[in-house]
Amino acid sequence: MPSKLTPTTLLLIFALLFQTCFGASANPLYHICSSSENFTAHSSYESNLKTLINSLIYKTPSIGFGSASVGKYQNQKAYGLALCSGDMSASECKTCVSDATKEVLNRCPYNKGGMIWYDNCMFKYLDTDFFGKIDNTNTFAMYNVRNVTDPAMFNYLTKELLSLLAYKASLSPKMYASGELKIGGESNKKYIYGLTQCTRDLSGRDCNKCLHDAIRGLPNCCDGKEGGRVVGGSCNVRYEIYPFLKE
Ligand SMILES: *[C@@H]1O[C@H](CO)[C@@H](O)[C@H](O)[C@H]1NC(C)=O
Ligand SMILES: *[C@@H]1O[C@H](CO)[C@@H](O)[C@H](O)[C@H]1NC(C)=O
Protein backbone atom coordinates (compact mmCIF):
# COMPACT_ATOMS: atom_id res chain seq x y z
CA MET A 1 0.00 0.00 0.00
CA PRO A 2 1.46 3.36 -0.96
CA SER A 3 1.98 5.59 2.00
CA LYS A 4 0.14 8.86 2.07
CA LEU A 5 1.86 12.13 2.71
CA THR A 6 -0.16 13.62 5.51
CA PRO A 7 0.48 17.16 6.68
CA THR A 8 2.25 15.66 9.67
CA THR A 9 4.73 13.66 7.59
CA LEU A 10 5.34 16.68 5.38
CA LEU A 11 6.08 18.71 8.46
CA LEU A 12 8.44 16.02 9.66
CA ILE A 13 10.26 15.90 6.32
CA PHE A 14 10.57 19.66 6.36
CA ALA A 15 11.86 19.57 9.92
CA LEU A 16 14.47 16.97 8.97
CA LEU A 17 15.56 18.96 5.92
CA PHE A 18 15.74 22.09 8.00
CA GLN A 19 17.80 20.32 10.60
CA THR A 20 20.26 18.96 8.06
CA CYS A 21 20.60 22.17 6.09
CA PHE A 22 20.72 24.70 8.87
CA GLY A 23 21.89 22.68 11.85
CA ALA A 24 18.89 23.87 13.84
CA SER A 25 19.35 21.12 16.35
CA ALA A 26 22.75 19.48 16.47
CA ASN A 27 23.44 16.09 17.98
CA PRO A 28 25.30 15.89 21.25
CA LEU A 29 28.94 14.83 21.09
CA TYR A 30 28.68 12.85 24.31
CA HIS A 31 26.89 12.63 27.62
CA ILE A 32 27.51 11.13 31.05
CA CYS A 33 24.90 10.35 33.69
CA SER A 34 26.16 10.43 37.25
CA SER A 35 25.91 7.00 38.81
CA SER A 36 25.46 8.23 42.37
CA GLU A 37 21.77 8.54 43.13
CA ASN A 38 18.34 9.03 41.59
CA PHE A 39 15.78 11.60 42.60
CA THR A 40 12.04 10.96 42.63
CA ALA A 41 9.43 12.65 40.48
CA HIS A 42 7.88 15.77 42.01
CA SER A 43 10.62 15.95 44.66
CA SER A 44 12.21 19.19 45.85
CA TYR A 45 15.34 18.20 43.96
CA GLU A 46 13.42 17.98 40.71
CA SER A 47 11.83 21.38 41.19
CA ASN A 48 15.18 22.96 42.17
CA LEU A 49 16.80 21.41 39.11
CA LYS A 50 14.10 22.86 36.85
CA THR A 51 14.55 26.32 38.39
CA LEU A 52 18.31 25.97 37.97
CA ILE A 53 17.92 25.07 34.29
CA ASN A 54 15.61 28.01 33.58
CA SER A 55 18.02 30.35 35.29
CA LEU A 56 20.95 29.06 33.21
CA ILE A 57 19.00 29.33 29.95
CA TYR A 58 18.28 32.92 30.91
CA LYS A 59 21.69 34.03 32.14
CA THR A 60 24.21 32.06 30.05
CA PRO A 61 23.74 33.54 26.53
CA SER A 62 24.75 37.15 27.27
CA ILE A 63 28.30 36.26 28.39
CA GLY A 64 28.51 32.63 27.21
CA PHE A 65 28.77 31.22 30.71
CA GLY A 66 26.47 30.75 33.67
CA SER A 67 26.59 28.95 36.99
CA ALA A 68 24.01 28.72 39.74
CA SER A 69 22.77 26.68 42.66
CA VAL A 70 19.16 26.40 43.73
CA GLY A 71 17.75 25.03 46.97
CA LYS A 72 17.89 25.63 50.67
CA TYR A 73 18.68 22.25 52.16
CA GLN A 74 21.81 20.34 51.29
CA ASN A 75 20.22 17.12 50.02
CA GLN A 76 17.77 19.03 47.81
CA LYS A 77 20.19 21.53 46.37
CA ALA A 78 21.06 21.45 42.65
CA TYR A 79 24.28 22.93 41.23
CA GLY A 80 24.86 23.56 37.57
CA LEU A 81 26.78 25.38 34.92
CA ALA A 82 26.52 26.01 31.21
CA LEU A 83 29.29 27.12 28.88
CA CYS A 84 29.04 28.12 25.24
CA SER A 85 31.93 27.89 22.82
CA GLY A 86 33.70 31.26 22.65
CA ASP A 87 32.71 31.85 19.02
CA MET A 88 28.93 31.53 19.61
CA SER A 89 26.48 34.41 19.31
CA ALA A 90 24.05 34.92 22.19
CA SER A 91 21.17 33.41 20.20
CA GLU A 92 23.15 30.34 19.13
CA CYS A 93 24.26 29.95 22.73
CA LYS A 94 20.69 30.12 23.99
CA THR A 95 19.50 27.50 21.48
CA CYS A 96 22.32 25.18 22.43
CA VAL A 97 21.81 25.51 26.20
CA SER A 98 18.04 24.98 25.85
CA ASP A 99 18.59 21.86 23.75
CA ALA A 100 21.35 20.59 26.06
CA THR A 101 19.30 20.87 29.25
CA LYS A 102 16.32 19.12 27.65
CA GLU A 103 18.42 16.38 26.10
CA VAL A 104 20.43 15.52 29.21
CA LEU A 105 17.20 15.13 31.21
CA ASN A 106 15.93 12.75 28.52
CA ARG A 107 19.13 10.76 28.60
CA CYS A 108 19.60 10.76 32.37
CA PRO A 109 16.05 10.69 33.72
CA TYR A 110 16.04 11.03 37.50
CA ASN A 111 19.83 11.00 37.80
CA LYS A 112 21.02 13.47 40.40
CA GLY A 113 23.81 14.51 38.07
CA GLY A 114 24.55 14.60 34.39
CA MET A 115 26.65 16.28 31.74
CA ILE A 116 26.22 16.78 28.04
CA TRP A 117 28.52 18.23 25.40
CA TYR A 118 27.81 19.70 21.97
CA ASP A 119 30.04 21.47 19.46
CA ASN A 120 28.52 24.74 20.65
CA CYS A 121 28.03 24.30 24.38
CA MET A 122 28.10 22.08 27.43
CA PHE A 123 25.88 21.70 30.47
CA LYS A 124 26.61 20.02 33.79
CA TYR A 125 24.49 19.56 36.91
CA LEU A 126 25.05 17.75 40.17
CA ASP A 127 23.65 17.52 43.69
CA THR A 128 26.99 18.59 45.22
CA ASP A 129 29.02 21.76 44.95
CA PHE A 130 31.60 21.24 42.22
CA PHE A 131 32.40 24.89 41.44
CA GLY A 132 36.02 25.93 41.29
CA LYS A 133 37.38 22.38 41.21
CA ILE A 134 39.03 20.85 38.16
CA ASP A 135 36.89 17.99 36.86
CA ASN A 136 39.28 15.48 35.36
CA THR A 137 37.09 12.41 35.73
CA ASN A 138 34.41 13.27 33.19
CA THR A 139 36.43 13.41 29.99
CA PHE A 140 36.33 12.03 26.49
CA ALA A 141 38.34 12.40 23.29
CA MET A 142 37.52 12.61 19.60
CA TYR A 143 39.75 12.47 16.56
CA ASN A 144 39.81 12.66 12.79
CA VAL A 145 40.72 9.21 11.40
CA ARG A 146 43.06 10.71 8.80
CA ASN A 147 46.78 10.59 9.52
CA VAL A 148 49.25 13.39 8.89
CA THR A 149 52.38 12.63 6.88
CA ASP A 150 54.92 13.81 9.46
CA PRO A 151 53.43 12.87 12.86
CA ALA A 152 56.42 13.74 15.06
CA MET A 153 56.73 17.30 13.75
CA PHE A 154 52.96 17.76 13.56
CA ASN A 155 52.41 16.57 17.15
CA TYR A 156 55.15 18.87 18.35
CA LEU A 157 53.71 21.93 16.58
CA THR A 158 50.18 21.12 17.75
CA LYS A 159 51.42 20.97 21.33
CA GLU A 160 53.25 24.29 20.91
CA LEU A 161 50.14 25.99 19.54
CA LEU A 162 47.79 24.58 22.18
CA SER A 163 50.18 25.37 25.04
CA LEU A 164 50.30 28.99 23.92
CA LEU A 165 46.50 29.05 23.63
CA ALA A 166 46.19 27.46 27.09
CA TYR A 167 48.25 30.28 28.54
CA LYS A 168 46.19 32.89 26.66
CA ALA A 169 42.87 31.37 27.78
CA SER A 170 43.98 31.28 31.41
CA LEU A 171 44.64 35.05 31.29
CA SER A 172 41.53 36.06 29.36
CA PRO A 173 38.24 37.02 31.06
CA LYS A 174 36.31 34.58 28.84
CA MET A 175 38.85 31.83 29.52
CA TYR A 176 38.85 31.14 25.83
CA ALA A 177 41.51 31.41 23.14
CA SER A 178 41.78 30.42 19.52
CA GLY A 179 44.50 30.82 16.94
CA GLU A 180 46.47 29.19 14.20
CA LEU A 181 50.02 28.21 13.47
CA LYS A 182 51.53 28.12 10.00
CA ILE A 183 53.14 24.82 9.10
CA GLY A 184 54.87 23.82 5.87
CA GLY A 185 56.97 26.07 3.68
CA GLU A 186 56.11 29.07 1.49
CA SER A 187 55.21 26.84 -1.45
CA ASN A 188 52.97 24.63 0.66
CA LYS A 189 51.23 26.86 3.20
CA LYS A 190 49.15 24.97 5.74
CA TYR A 191 47.88 25.81 9.19
CA ILE A 192 46.95 24.10 12.39
CA TYR A 193 43.90 25.73 13.96
CA GLY A 194 43.45 25.47 17.71
CA LEU A 195 41.00 26.24 20.48
CA THR A 196 41.26 26.15 24.28
CA GLN A 197 38.49 26.93 26.75
CA CYS A 198 37.72 26.57 30.46
CA THR A 199 34.58 26.88 32.53
CA ARG A 200 34.79 30.25 34.27
CA ASP A 201 34.36 28.92 37.80
CA LEU A 202 38.07 27.96 37.66
CA SER A 203 40.91 30.27 38.64
CA GLY A 204 43.30 31.26 35.84
CA ARG A 205 45.91 28.99 37.31
CA ASP A 206 43.58 25.98 37.43
CA CYS A 207 42.38 26.75 33.91
CA ASN A 208 45.97 26.54 32.67
CA LYS A 209 46.49 23.33 34.63
CA CYS A 210 43.29 21.74 33.30
CA LEU A 211 44.24 22.63 29.71
CA HIS A 212 47.77 21.25 30.10
CA ASP A 213 46.34 17.97 31.41
CA ALA A 214 44.08 17.87 28.35
CA ILE A 215 47.02 18.56 26.02
CA ARG A 216 48.94 15.75 27.71
CA GLY A 217 46.02 13.47 26.82
CA LEU A 218 46.35 14.14 23.09
CA PRO A 219 49.08 11.53 22.39
CA ASN A 220 46.72 8.83 23.75
CA CYS A 221 43.81 9.66 21.46
CA CYS A 222 45.08 11.67 18.61
CA ASP A 223 48.70 10.82 17.86
CA GLY A 224 49.44 11.96 14.29
CA LYS A 225 45.77 12.60 13.53
CA GLU A 226 44.62 15.51 11.38
CA GLY A 227 42.26 16.64 14.12
CA GLY A 228 41.63 15.91 17.78
CA ARG A 229 39.87 17.04 20.92
CA VAL A 230 40.13 16.27 24.58
CA VAL A 231 36.94 17.42 26.27
CA GLY A 232 36.20 17.49 29.99
CA GLY A 233 33.91 18.89 32.62
CA SER A 234 36.14 21.93 33.22
CA CYS A 235 38.03 22.55 29.99
CA ASN A 236 38.58 21.41 26.43
CA VAL A 237 41.17 21.62 23.69
CA ARG A 238 40.73 21.09 19.97
CA TYR A 239 42.89 21.28 16.88
CA GLU A 240 42.17 20.75 13.19
CA ILE A 241 43.91 21.41 9.89
CA TYR A 242 40.95 23.45 8.67
CA PRO A 243 39.35 26.56 10.20
CA PHE A 244 36.49 25.26 12.34
CA LEU A 245 35.45 28.41 14.18
CA LYS A 246 32.85 30.95 13.17
CA GLU A 247 35.07 33.99 13.70
C1 LIG B 1 18.54 5.03 38.78
O1 LIG B 1 17.57 4.75 37.80
C2 LIG B 1 18.05 3.98 36.71
C3 LIG B 1 16.95 3.81 35.67
O2 LIG B 1 15.93 4.69 35.82
C4 LIG B 1 18.52 2.62 37.22
O3 LIG B 1 19.03 1.87 36.14
C5 LIG B 1 19.60 2.83 38.27
O4 LIG B 1 19.98 1.59 38.80
C6 LIG B 1 19.11 3.76 39.38
N1 LIG B 1 20.23 4.06 40.27
C7 LIG B 1 20.14 3.97 41.60
C8 LIG B 1 21.40 4.30 42.36
O5 LIG B 1 19.11 3.66 42.18
C1 LIG C 1 46.34 5.82 10.32
O1 LIG C 1 47.41 5.14 10.92
C2 LIG C 1 47.02 4.03 11.73
C3 LIG C 1 48.26 3.51 12.47
O2 LIG C 1 49.38 3.48 11.65
C4 LIG C 1 46.37 2.98 10.83
O3 LIG C 1 45.98 1.86 11.59
C5 LIG C 1 45.14 3.63 10.17
O4 LIG C 1 44.54 2.71 9.28
C6 LIG C 1 45.53 4.91 9.43
N1 LIG C 1 44.29 5.59 9.02
C7 LIG C 1 44.04 5.98 7.76
C8 LIG C 1 42.71 6.62 7.50
O5 LIG C 1 44.84 5.84 6.86
Tab-separated table of C-alpha atoms and ligand atoms in Angstrom:
chain	number	residue	atom	x	y	z
A	1	MET	CA	0.000	0.000	0.000
A	2	PRO	CA	1.457	3.358	-0.960
A	3	SER	CA	1.980	5.590	2.001
A	4	LYS	CA	0.142	8.862	2.066
A	5	LEU	CA	1.865	12.134	2.709
A	6	THR	CA	-0.156	13.616	5.505
A	7	PRO	CA	0.475	17.157	6.680
A	8	THR	CA	2.254	15.662	9.670
A	9	THR	CA	4.728	13.656	7.593
A	10	LEU	CA	5.340	16.679	5.380
A	11	LEU	CA	6.081	18.712	8.458
A	12	LEU	CA	8.439	16.023	9.659
A	13	ILE	CA	10.262	15.902	6.320
A	14	PHE	CA	10.574	19.657	6.364
A	15	ALA	CA	11.863	19.569	9.922
A	16	LEU	CA	14.468	16.970	8.972
A	17	LEU	CA	15.562	18.965	5.920
A	18	PHE	CA	15.740	22.094	7.998
A	19	GLN	CA	17.796	20.318	10.596
A	20	THR	CA	20.263	18.962	8.064
A	21	CYS	CA	20.603	22.173	6.091
A	22	PHE	CA	20.717	24.704	8.875
A	23	GLY	CA	21.886	22.683	11.847
A	24	ALA	CA	18.887	23.871	13.842
A	25	SER	CA	19.346	21.118	16.352
A	26	ALA	CA	22.751	19.482	16.473
A	27	ASN	CA	23.437	16.093	17.976
A	28	PRO	CA	25.300	15.891	21.255
A	29	LEU	CA	28.936	14.827	21.088
A	30	TYR	CA	28.681	12.854	24.314
A	31	HIS	CA	26.886	12.632	27.625
A	32	ILE	CA	27.514	11.127	31.053
A	33	CYS	CA	24.896	10.352	33.688
A	34	SER	CA	26.159	10.430	37.251
A	35	SER	CA	25.907	6.996	38.814
A	36	SER	CA	25.460	8.225	42.372
A	37	GLU	CA	21.770	8.537	43.131
A	38	ASN	CA	18.344	9.026	41.586
A	39	PHE	CA	15.784	11.604	42.605
A	40	THR	CA	12.036	10.958	42.631
A	41	ALA	CA	9.431	12.648	40.482
A	42	HIS	CA	7.885	15.774	42.014
A	43	SER	CA	10.621	15.951	44.660
A	44	SER	CA	12.205	19.191	45.853
A	45	TYR	CA	15.339	18.199	43.960
A	46	GLU	CA	13.419	17.979	40.714
A	47	SER	CA	11.831	21.381	41.186
A	48	ASN	CA	15.176	22.955	42.167
A	49	LEU	CA	16.804	21.406	39.106
A	50	LYS	CA	14.100	22.864	36.847
A	51	THR	CA	14.547	26.319	38.391
A	52	LEU	CA	18.314	25.973	37.973
A	53	ILE	CA	17.918	25.072	34.292
A	54	ASN	CA	15.613	28.013	33.580
A	55	SER	CA	18.021	30.347	35.294
A	56	LEU	CA	20.947	29.055	33.210
A	57	ILE	CA	19.004	29.330	29.949
A	58	TYR	CA	18.277	32.924	30.908
A	59	LYS	CA	21.690	34.031	32.135
A	60	THR	CA	24.211	32.065	30.049
A	61	PRO	CA	23.744	33.544	26.527
A	62	SER	CA	24.755	37.152	27.271
A	63	ILE	CA	28.296	36.257	28.391
A	64	GLY	CA	28.508	32.632	27.206
A	65	PHE	CA	28.766	31.224	30.714
A	66	GLY	CA	26.474	30.755	33.669
A	67	SER	CA	26.593	28.954	36.993
A	68	ALA	CA	24.008	28.719	39.741
A	69	SER	CA	22.765	26.679	42.659
A	70	VAL	CA	19.156	26.402	43.729
A	71	GLY	CA	17.746	25.032	46.970
A	72	LYS	CA	17.887	25.633	50.666
A	73	TYR	CA	18.681	22.246	52.156
A	74	GLN	CA	21.807	20.343	51.286
A	75	ASN	CA	20.216	17.117	50.020
A	76	GLN	CA	17.768	19.034	47.812
A	77	LYS	CA	20.190	21.534	46.374
A	78	ALA	CA	21.064	21.446	42.652
A	79	TYR	CA	24.283	22.934	41.235
A	80	GLY	CA	24.862	23.557	37.567
A	81	LEU	CA	26.778	25.383	34.916
A	82	ALA	CA	26.525	26.011	31.207
A	83	LEU	CA	29.287	27.121	28.880
A	84	CYS	CA	29.042	28.124	25.237
A	85	SER	CA	31.932	27.891	22.822
A	86	GLY	CA	33.704	31.260	22.647
A	87	ASP	CA	32.706	31.848	19.018
A	88	MET	CA	28.931	31.531	19.614
A	89	SER	CA	26.481	34.407	19.306
A	90	ALA	CA	24.048	34.923	22.189
A	91	SER	CA	21.168	33.414	20.198
A	92	GLU	CA	23.150	30.337	19.129
A	93	CYS	CA	24.258	29.954	22.735
A	94	LYS	CA	20.690	30.124	23.985
A	95	THR	CA	19.496	27.503	21.478
A	96	CYS	CA	22.325	25.182	22.435
A	97	VAL	CA	21.813	25.513	26.203
A	98	SER	CA	18.037	24.980	25.854
A	99	ASP	CA	18.594	21.855	23.753
A	100	ALA	CA	21.346	20.589	26.057
A	101	THR	CA	19.298	20.869	29.246
A	102	LYS	CA	16.321	19.115	27.648
A	103	GLU	CA	18.418	16.384	26.105
A	104	VAL	CA	20.427	15.521	29.213
A	105	LEU	CA	17.205	15.132	31.214
A	106	ASN	CA	15.929	12.748	28.518
A	107	ARG	CA	19.125	10.758	28.604
A	108	CYS	CA	19.600	10.765	32.373
A	109	PRO	CA	16.049	10.688	33.718
A	110	TYR	CA	16.043	11.026	37.503
A	111	ASN	CA	19.827	11.001	37.798
A	112	LYS	CA	21.024	13.473	40.400
A	113	GLY	CA	23.806	14.507	38.075
A	114	GLY	CA	24.547	14.605	34.390
A	115	MET	CA	26.651	16.277	31.739
A	116	ILE	CA	26.224	16.784	28.039
A	117	TRP	CA	28.518	18.228	25.396
A	118	TYR	CA	27.812	19.696	21.973
A	119	ASP	CA	30.036	21.474	19.456
A	120	ASN	CA	28.521	24.745	20.653
A	121	CYS	CA	28.026	24.297	24.383
A	122	MET	CA	28.103	22.076	27.428
A	123	PHE	CA	25.877	21.698	30.473
A	124	LYS	CA	26.615	20.016	33.788
A	125	TYR	CA	24.494	19.560	36.908
A	126	LEU	CA	25.052	17.753	40.172
A	127	ASP	CA	23.654	17.521	43.689
A	128	THR	CA	26.986	18.589	45.217
A	129	ASP	CA	29.015	21.764	44.951
A	130	PHE	CA	31.597	21.243	42.217
A	131	PHE	CA	32.399	24.891	41.441
A	132	GLY	CA	36.024	25.927	41.293
A	133	LYS	CA	37.383	22.378	41.206
A	134	ILE	CA	39.029	20.851	38.158
A	135	ASP	CA	36.885	17.987	36.861
A	136	ASN	CA	39.275	15.479	35.358
A	137	THR	CA	37.095	12.405	35.732
A	138	ASN	CA	34.405	13.267	33.191
A	139	THR	CA	36.429	13.413	29.990
A	140	PHE	CA	36.335	12.029	26.486
A	141	ALA	CA	38.340	12.400	23.289
A	142	MET	CA	37.525	12.611	19.600
A	143	TYR	CA	39.755	12.470	16.555
A	144	ASN	CA	39.813	12.662	12.794
A	145	VAL	CA	40.724	9.205	11.396
A	146	ARG	CA	43.064	10.709	8.798
A	147	ASN	CA	46.781	10.586	9.520
A	148	VAL	CA	49.251	13.390	8.887
A	149	THR	CA	52.381	12.629	6.881
A	150	ASP	CA	54.921	13.812	9.458
A	151	PRO	CA	53.427	12.872	12.858
A	152	ALA	CA	56.424	13.738	15.063
A	153	MET	CA	56.729	17.300	13.747
A	154	PHE	CA	52.957	17.758	13.560
A	155	ASN	CA	52.407	16.567	17.150
A	156	TYR	CA	55.154	18.874	18.348
A	157	LEU	CA	53.714	21.933	16.577
A	158	THR	CA	50.182	21.116	17.747
A	159	LYS	CA	51.418	20.973	21.326
A	160	GLU	CA	53.247	24.292	20.906
A	161	LEU	CA	50.135	25.992	19.539
A	162	LEU	CA	47.786	24.584	22.182
A	163	SER	CA	50.179	25.374	25.042
A	164	LEU	CA	50.301	28.987	23.917
A	165	LEU	CA	46.500	29.051	23.630
A	166	ALA	CA	46.195	27.461	27.094
A	167	TYR	CA	48.247	30.284	28.539
A	168	LYS	CA	46.187	32.892	26.664
A	169	ALA	CA	42.869	31.369	27.780
A	170	SER	CA	43.983	31.281	31.410
A	171	LEU	CA	44.637	35.047	31.290
A	172	SER	CA	41.533	36.055	29.365
A	173	PRO	CA	38.244	37.018	31.055
A	174	LYS	CA	36.308	34.577	28.844
A	175	MET	CA	38.849	31.826	29.522
A	176	TYR	CA	38.853	31.138	25.825
A	177	ALA	CA	41.513	31.409	23.142
A	178	SER	CA	41.783	30.416	19.518
A	179	GLY	CA	44.503	30.816	16.941
A	180	GLU	CA	46.474	29.189	14.197
A	181	LEU	CA	50.022	28.206	13.466
A	182	LYS	CA	51.529	28.116	9.999
A	183	ILE	CA	53.137	24.823	9.099
A	184	GLY	CA	54.873	23.816	5.865
A	185	GLY	CA	56.968	26.071	3.679
A	186	GLU	CA	56.107	29.073	1.494
A	187	SER	CA	55.209	26.844	-1.445
A	188	ASN	CA	52.968	24.635	0.659
A	189	LYS	CA	51.225	26.859	3.201
A	190	LYS	CA	49.145	24.971	5.737
A	191	TYR	CA	47.877	25.811	9.187
A	192	ILE	CA	46.952	24.099	12.391
A	193	TYR	CA	43.898	25.731	13.960
A	194	GLY	CA	43.452	25.469	17.713
A	195	LEU	CA	41.004	26.242	20.475
A	196	THR	CA	41.258	26.154	24.278
A	197	GLN	CA	38.490	26.935	26.748
A	198	CYS	CA	37.724	26.568	30.460
A	199	THR	CA	34.585	26.881	32.532
A	200	ARG	CA	34.795	30.246	34.271
A	201	ASP	CA	34.362	28.924	37.799
A	202	LEU	CA	38.069	27.962	37.659
A	203	SER	CA	40.913	30.269	38.642
A	204	GLY	CA	43.299	31.256	35.843
A	205	ARG	CA	45.912	28.990	37.315
A	206	ASP	CA	43.583	25.980	37.429
A	207	CYS	CA	42.382	26.749	33.911
A	208	ASN	CA	45.971	26.540	32.669
A	209	LYS	CA	46.492	23.327	34.630
A	210	CYS	CA	43.291	21.739	33.296
A	211	LEU	CA	44.244	22.626	29.711
A	212	HIS	CA	47.767	21.251	30.099
A	213	ASP	CA	46.343	17.969	31.412
A	214	ALA	CA	44.079	17.866	28.350
A	215	ILE	CA	47.023	18.562	26.017
A	216	ARG	CA	48.941	15.755	27.706
A	217	GLY	CA	46.018	13.474	26.821
A	218	LEU	CA	46.350	14.141	23.086
A	219	PRO	CA	49.080	11.527	22.385
A	220	ASN	CA	46.723	8.831	23.748
A	221	CYS	CA	43.812	9.656	21.464
A	222	CYS	CA	45.080	11.673	18.608
A	223	ASP	CA	48.697	10.822	17.860
A	224	GLY	CA	49.445	11.960	14.295
A	225	LYS	CA	45.770	12.596	13.531
A	226	GLU	CA	44.621	15.514	11.382
A	227	GLY	CA	42.263	16.639	14.124
A	228	GLY	CA	41.633	15.914	17.779
A	229	ARG	CA	39.870	17.043	20.921
A	230	VAL	CA	40.128	16.268	24.585
A	231	VAL	CA	36.945	17.416	26.270
A	232	GLY	CA	36.202	17.486	29.987
A	233	GLY	CA	33.913	18.890	32.619
A	234	SER	CA	36.137	21.935	33.220
A	235	CYS	CA	38.028	22.547	29.990
A	236	ASN	CA	38.576	21.410	26.433
A	237	VAL	CA	41.175	21.621	23.693
A	238	ARG	CA	40.727	21.089	19.969
A	239	TYR	CA	42.892	21.281	16.876
A	240	GLU	CA	42.171	20.751	13.187
A	241	ILE	CA	43.915	21.408	9.888
A	242	TYR	CA	40.953	23.453	8.673
A	243	PRO	CA	39.346	26.561	10.200
A	244	PHE	CA	36.490	25.260	12.341
A	245	LEU	CA	35.455	28.410	14.177
A	246	LYS	CA	32.846	30.946	13.168
A	247	GLU	CA	35.066	33.995	13.700
B	1	LIG	C1	18.541	5.029	38.784
B	1	LIG	O1	17.570	4.747	37.799
B	1	LIG	C2	18.047	3.976	36.714
B	1	LIG	C3	16.954	3.812	35.668
B	1	LIG	O2	15.931	4.691	35.821
B	1	LIG	C4	18.524	2.624	37.223
B	1	LIG	O3	19.030	1.866	36.139
B	1	LIG	C5	19.603	2.830	38.274
B	1	LIG	O4	19.980	1.587	38.800
B	1	LIG	C6	19.111	3.756	39.379
B	1	LIG	N1	20.227	4.055	40.273
B	1	LIG	C7	20.143	3.968	41.604
B	1	LIG	C8	21.402	4.301	42.359
B	1	LIG	O5	19.113	3.660	42.183
B	2	LIG	C1	46.339	5.821	10.325
B	2	LIG	O1	47.409	5.142	10.922
B	2	LIG	C2	47.022	4.033	11.731
B	2	LIG	C3	48.257	3.509	12.466
B	2	LIG	O2	49.381	3.480	11.648
B	2	LIG	C4	46.369	2.985	10.831
B	2	LIG	O3	45.985	1.863	11.591
B	2	LIG	C5	45.145	3.629	10.166
B	2	LIG	O4	44.544	2.710	9.277
B	2	LIG	C6	45.526	4.905	9.432
B	2	LIG	N1	44.290	5.586	9.024
B	2	LIG	C7	44.043	5.977	7.765
B	2	LIG	C8	42.715	6.619	7.503
B	2	LIG	O5	44.841	5.841	6.863
